[in-house]
mmCIF file of C-alpha atoms in Angstrom:
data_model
loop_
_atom_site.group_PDB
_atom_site.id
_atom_site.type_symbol
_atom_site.label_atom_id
_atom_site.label_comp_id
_atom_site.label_asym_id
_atom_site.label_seq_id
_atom_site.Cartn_x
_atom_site.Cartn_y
_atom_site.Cartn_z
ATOM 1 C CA UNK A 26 45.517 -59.877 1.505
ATOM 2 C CA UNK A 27 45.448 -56.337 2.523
ATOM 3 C CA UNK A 28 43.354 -55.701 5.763
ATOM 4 C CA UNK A 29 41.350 -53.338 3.131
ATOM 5 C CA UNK A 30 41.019 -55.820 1.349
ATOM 6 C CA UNK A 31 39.611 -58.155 3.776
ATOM 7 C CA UNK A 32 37.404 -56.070 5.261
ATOM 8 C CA UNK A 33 35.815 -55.146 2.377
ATOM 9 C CA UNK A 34 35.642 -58.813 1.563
ATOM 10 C CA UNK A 35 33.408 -59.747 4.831
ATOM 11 C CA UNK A 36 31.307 -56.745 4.246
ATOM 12 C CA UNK A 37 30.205 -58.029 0.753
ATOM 13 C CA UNK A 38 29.968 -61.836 2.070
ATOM 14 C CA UNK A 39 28.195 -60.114 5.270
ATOM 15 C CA UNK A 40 25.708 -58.373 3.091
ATOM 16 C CA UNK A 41 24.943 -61.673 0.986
ATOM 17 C CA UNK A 42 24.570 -63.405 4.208
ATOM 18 C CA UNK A 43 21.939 -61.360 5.536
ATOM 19 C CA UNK A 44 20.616 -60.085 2.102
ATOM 20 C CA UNK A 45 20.828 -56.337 3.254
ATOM 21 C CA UNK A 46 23.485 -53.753 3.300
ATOM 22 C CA UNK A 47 25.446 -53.218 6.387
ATOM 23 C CA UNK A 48 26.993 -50.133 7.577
ATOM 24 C CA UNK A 49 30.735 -50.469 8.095
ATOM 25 C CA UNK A 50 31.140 -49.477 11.736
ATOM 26 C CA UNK A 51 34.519 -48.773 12.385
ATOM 27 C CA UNK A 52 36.304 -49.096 15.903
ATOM 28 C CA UNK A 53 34.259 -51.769 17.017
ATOM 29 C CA UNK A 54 36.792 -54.430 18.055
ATOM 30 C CA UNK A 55 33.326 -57.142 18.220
ATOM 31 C CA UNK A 56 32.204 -56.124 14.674
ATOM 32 C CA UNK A 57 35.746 -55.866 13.464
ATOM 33 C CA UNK A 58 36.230 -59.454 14.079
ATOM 34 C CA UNK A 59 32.880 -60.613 13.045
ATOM 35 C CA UNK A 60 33.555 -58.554 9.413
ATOM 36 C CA UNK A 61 37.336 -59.272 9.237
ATOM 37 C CA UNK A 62 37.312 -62.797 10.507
ATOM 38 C CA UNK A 63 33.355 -64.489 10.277
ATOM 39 C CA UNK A 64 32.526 -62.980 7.298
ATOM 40 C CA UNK A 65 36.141 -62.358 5.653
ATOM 41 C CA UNK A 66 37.434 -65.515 6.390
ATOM 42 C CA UNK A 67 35.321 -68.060 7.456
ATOM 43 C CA UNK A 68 31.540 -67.484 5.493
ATOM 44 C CA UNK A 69 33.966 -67.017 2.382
ATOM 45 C CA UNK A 70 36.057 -70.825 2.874
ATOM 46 C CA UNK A 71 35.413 -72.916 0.477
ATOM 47 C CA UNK A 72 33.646 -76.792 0.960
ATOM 48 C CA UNK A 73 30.406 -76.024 2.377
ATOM 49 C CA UNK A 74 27.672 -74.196 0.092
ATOM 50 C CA UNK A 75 25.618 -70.731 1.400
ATOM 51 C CA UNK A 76 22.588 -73.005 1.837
ATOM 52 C CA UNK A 77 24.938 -75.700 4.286
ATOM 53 C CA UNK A 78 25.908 -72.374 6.166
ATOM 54 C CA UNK A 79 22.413 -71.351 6.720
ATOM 55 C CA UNK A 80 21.395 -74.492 7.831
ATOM 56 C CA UNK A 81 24.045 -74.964 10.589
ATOM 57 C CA UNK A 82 23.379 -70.777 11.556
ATOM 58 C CA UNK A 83 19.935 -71.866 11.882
ATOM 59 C CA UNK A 84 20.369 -75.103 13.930
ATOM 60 C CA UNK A 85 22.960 -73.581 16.269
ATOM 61 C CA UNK A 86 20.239 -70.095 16.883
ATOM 62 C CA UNK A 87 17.373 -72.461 17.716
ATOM 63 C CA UNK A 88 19.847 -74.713 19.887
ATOM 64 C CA UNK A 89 20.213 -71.224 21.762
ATOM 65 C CA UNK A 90 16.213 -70.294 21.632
ATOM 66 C CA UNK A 91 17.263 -67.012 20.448
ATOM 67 C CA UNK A 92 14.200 -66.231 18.347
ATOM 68 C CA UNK A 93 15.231 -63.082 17.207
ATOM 69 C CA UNK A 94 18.306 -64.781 15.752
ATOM 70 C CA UNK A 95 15.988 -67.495 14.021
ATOM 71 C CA UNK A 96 14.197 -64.826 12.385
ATOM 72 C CA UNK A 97 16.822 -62.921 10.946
ATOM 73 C CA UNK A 98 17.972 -65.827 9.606
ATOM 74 C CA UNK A 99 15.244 -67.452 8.216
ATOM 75 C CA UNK A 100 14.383 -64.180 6.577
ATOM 76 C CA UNK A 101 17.847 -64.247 4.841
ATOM 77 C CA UNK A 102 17.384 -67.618 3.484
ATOM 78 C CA UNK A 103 14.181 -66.995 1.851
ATOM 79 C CA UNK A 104 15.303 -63.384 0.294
ATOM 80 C CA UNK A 105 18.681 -65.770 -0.803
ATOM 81 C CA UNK A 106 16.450 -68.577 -2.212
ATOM 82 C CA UNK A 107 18.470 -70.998 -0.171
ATOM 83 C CA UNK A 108 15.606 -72.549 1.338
ATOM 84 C CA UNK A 109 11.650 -72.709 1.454
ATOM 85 C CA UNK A 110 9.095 -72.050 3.935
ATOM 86 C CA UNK A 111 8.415 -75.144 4.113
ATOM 87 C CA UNK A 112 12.064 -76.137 4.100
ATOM 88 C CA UNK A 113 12.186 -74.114 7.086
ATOM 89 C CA UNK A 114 8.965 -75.411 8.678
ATOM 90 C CA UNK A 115 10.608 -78.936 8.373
ATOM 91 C CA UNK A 116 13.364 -78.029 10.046
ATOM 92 C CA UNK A 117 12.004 -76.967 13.208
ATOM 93 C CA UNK A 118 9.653 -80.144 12.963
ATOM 94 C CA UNK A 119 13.411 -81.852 12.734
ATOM 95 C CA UNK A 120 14.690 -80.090 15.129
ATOM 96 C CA UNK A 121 12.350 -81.087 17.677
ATOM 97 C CA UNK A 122 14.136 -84.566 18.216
ATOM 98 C CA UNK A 123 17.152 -83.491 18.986
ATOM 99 C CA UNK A 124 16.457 -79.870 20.800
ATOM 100 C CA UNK A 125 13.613 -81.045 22.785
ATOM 101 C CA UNK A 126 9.785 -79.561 21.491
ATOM 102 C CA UNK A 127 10.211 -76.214 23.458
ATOM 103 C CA UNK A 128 13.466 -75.376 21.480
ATOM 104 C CA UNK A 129 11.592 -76.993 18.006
ATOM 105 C CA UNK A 130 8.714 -74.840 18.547
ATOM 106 C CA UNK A 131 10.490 -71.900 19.370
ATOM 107 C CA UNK A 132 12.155 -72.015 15.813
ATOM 108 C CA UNK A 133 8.925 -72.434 14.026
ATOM 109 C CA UNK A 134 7.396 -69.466 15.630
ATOM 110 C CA UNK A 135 9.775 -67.698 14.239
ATOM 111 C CA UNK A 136 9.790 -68.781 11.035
ATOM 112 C CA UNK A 137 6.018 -68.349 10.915
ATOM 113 C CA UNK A 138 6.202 -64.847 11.876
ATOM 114 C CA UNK A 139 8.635 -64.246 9.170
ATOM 115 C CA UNK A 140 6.520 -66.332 6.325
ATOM 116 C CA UNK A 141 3.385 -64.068 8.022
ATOM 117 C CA UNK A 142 5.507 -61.011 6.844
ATOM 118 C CA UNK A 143 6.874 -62.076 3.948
ATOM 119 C CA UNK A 144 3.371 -62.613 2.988
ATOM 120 C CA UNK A 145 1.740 -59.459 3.560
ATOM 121 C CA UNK A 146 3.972 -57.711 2.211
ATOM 122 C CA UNK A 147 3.641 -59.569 -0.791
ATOM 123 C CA UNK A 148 0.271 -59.073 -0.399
ATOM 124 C CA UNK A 149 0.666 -55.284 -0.453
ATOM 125 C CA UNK A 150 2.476 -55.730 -3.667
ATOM 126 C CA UNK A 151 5.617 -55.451 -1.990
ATOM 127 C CA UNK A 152 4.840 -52.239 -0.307
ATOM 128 C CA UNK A 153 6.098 -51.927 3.069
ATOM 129 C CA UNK A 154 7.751 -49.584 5.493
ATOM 130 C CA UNK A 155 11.094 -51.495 3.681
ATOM 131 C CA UNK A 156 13.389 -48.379 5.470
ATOM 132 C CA UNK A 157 11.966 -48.997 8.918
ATOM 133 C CA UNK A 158 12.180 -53.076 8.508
ATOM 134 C CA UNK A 159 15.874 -52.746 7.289
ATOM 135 C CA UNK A 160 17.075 -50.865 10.267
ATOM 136 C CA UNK A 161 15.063 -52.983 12.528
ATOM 137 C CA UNK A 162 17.108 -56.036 10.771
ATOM 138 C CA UNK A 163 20.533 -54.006 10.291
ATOM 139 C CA UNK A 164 20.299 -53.519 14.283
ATOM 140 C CA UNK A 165 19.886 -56.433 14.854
ATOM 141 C CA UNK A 166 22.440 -58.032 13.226
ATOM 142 C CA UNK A 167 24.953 -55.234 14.488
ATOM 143 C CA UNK A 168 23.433 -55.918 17.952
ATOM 144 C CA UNK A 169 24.349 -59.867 17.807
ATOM 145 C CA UNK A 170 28.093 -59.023 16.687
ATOM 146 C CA UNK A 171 28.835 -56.384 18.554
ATOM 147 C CA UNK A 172 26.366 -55.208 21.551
ATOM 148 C CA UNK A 173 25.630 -51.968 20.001
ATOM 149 C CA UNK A 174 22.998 -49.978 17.603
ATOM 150 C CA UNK A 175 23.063 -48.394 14.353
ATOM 151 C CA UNK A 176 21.497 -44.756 14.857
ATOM 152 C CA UNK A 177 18.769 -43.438 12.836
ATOM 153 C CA UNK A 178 17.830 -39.959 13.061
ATOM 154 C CA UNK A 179 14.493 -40.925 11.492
ATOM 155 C CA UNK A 180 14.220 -43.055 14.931
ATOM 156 C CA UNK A 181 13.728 -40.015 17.033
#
């Protein structure tokens, strides 16, 4: 496979992971990898399905406390369908007994939040500053693979 190839490879599995589109930022030797090798090679193996994936992502982002992290994630796997709010919710409830209750209830603060969202929004019929949340989310994820920003001239 070409590098083309794979790179354009983990940027589609990249945007199905996180349910958004993501910029291709070029010359980032952190993003590179996480495009070329996380999403290009290892979120594409087969033997484990998207919804297995999201469950270990979310386990190993709670292990961490990284709430930020959680919610991205949990976000993803409700716009995927791979799991429930209360799929989630049981999780952290899970999670508990092995993390310890501060680590638990970390992750279900987070996934409340994003339910909480989810919900107004809904609420709203849908309507919602969806340009503003998107580059809050597409930073974010560019942020946890490679220590940098997307910039926005609608930020300034």
């Amino acid at each position: 496979m070409s590098s083309d190839e794979l790179r354009r490879k983990g940027l589609e599995k990249m945007n199905e992971v996180y349910g958004w589109e993501m910029p291709d930022i070029q010359g980032d030797p952190f993003f590179d990898l996480t495009v070329d090798h996380l999403f290009g090679t290892i979120w594409t193996r087969p033997g484990l399905s998207m919804r297995d994936k999201r469950i270990m992502t979310l386990t190993a982002v709670a292990a961490l406390g990284n709430s930020d992290l959680a919610e991205i994630q949990a976000n993803a796997a409700l716009h995927n369908d791979e799991l429930t709010g209360d799929e989630l919710k049981e999780m952290a409830v899970f999670l508990t007994q092995y993390l310890g209750f501060p680590l638990g209830s970390k992750l279900d603060g987070a996934v409340s939040k994003v339910i909480k969202k989810r919900k107004k929004a809904a609420e709203r019929g849908g309507e919602k500053d969806e340009a503003a949340e998107r580059r809050a989310n597409v930073n974010a994820a560019v942020q946890m693979h490679s220590g940098g920003t997307v910039h926005d001239e609608s930020d300034e």
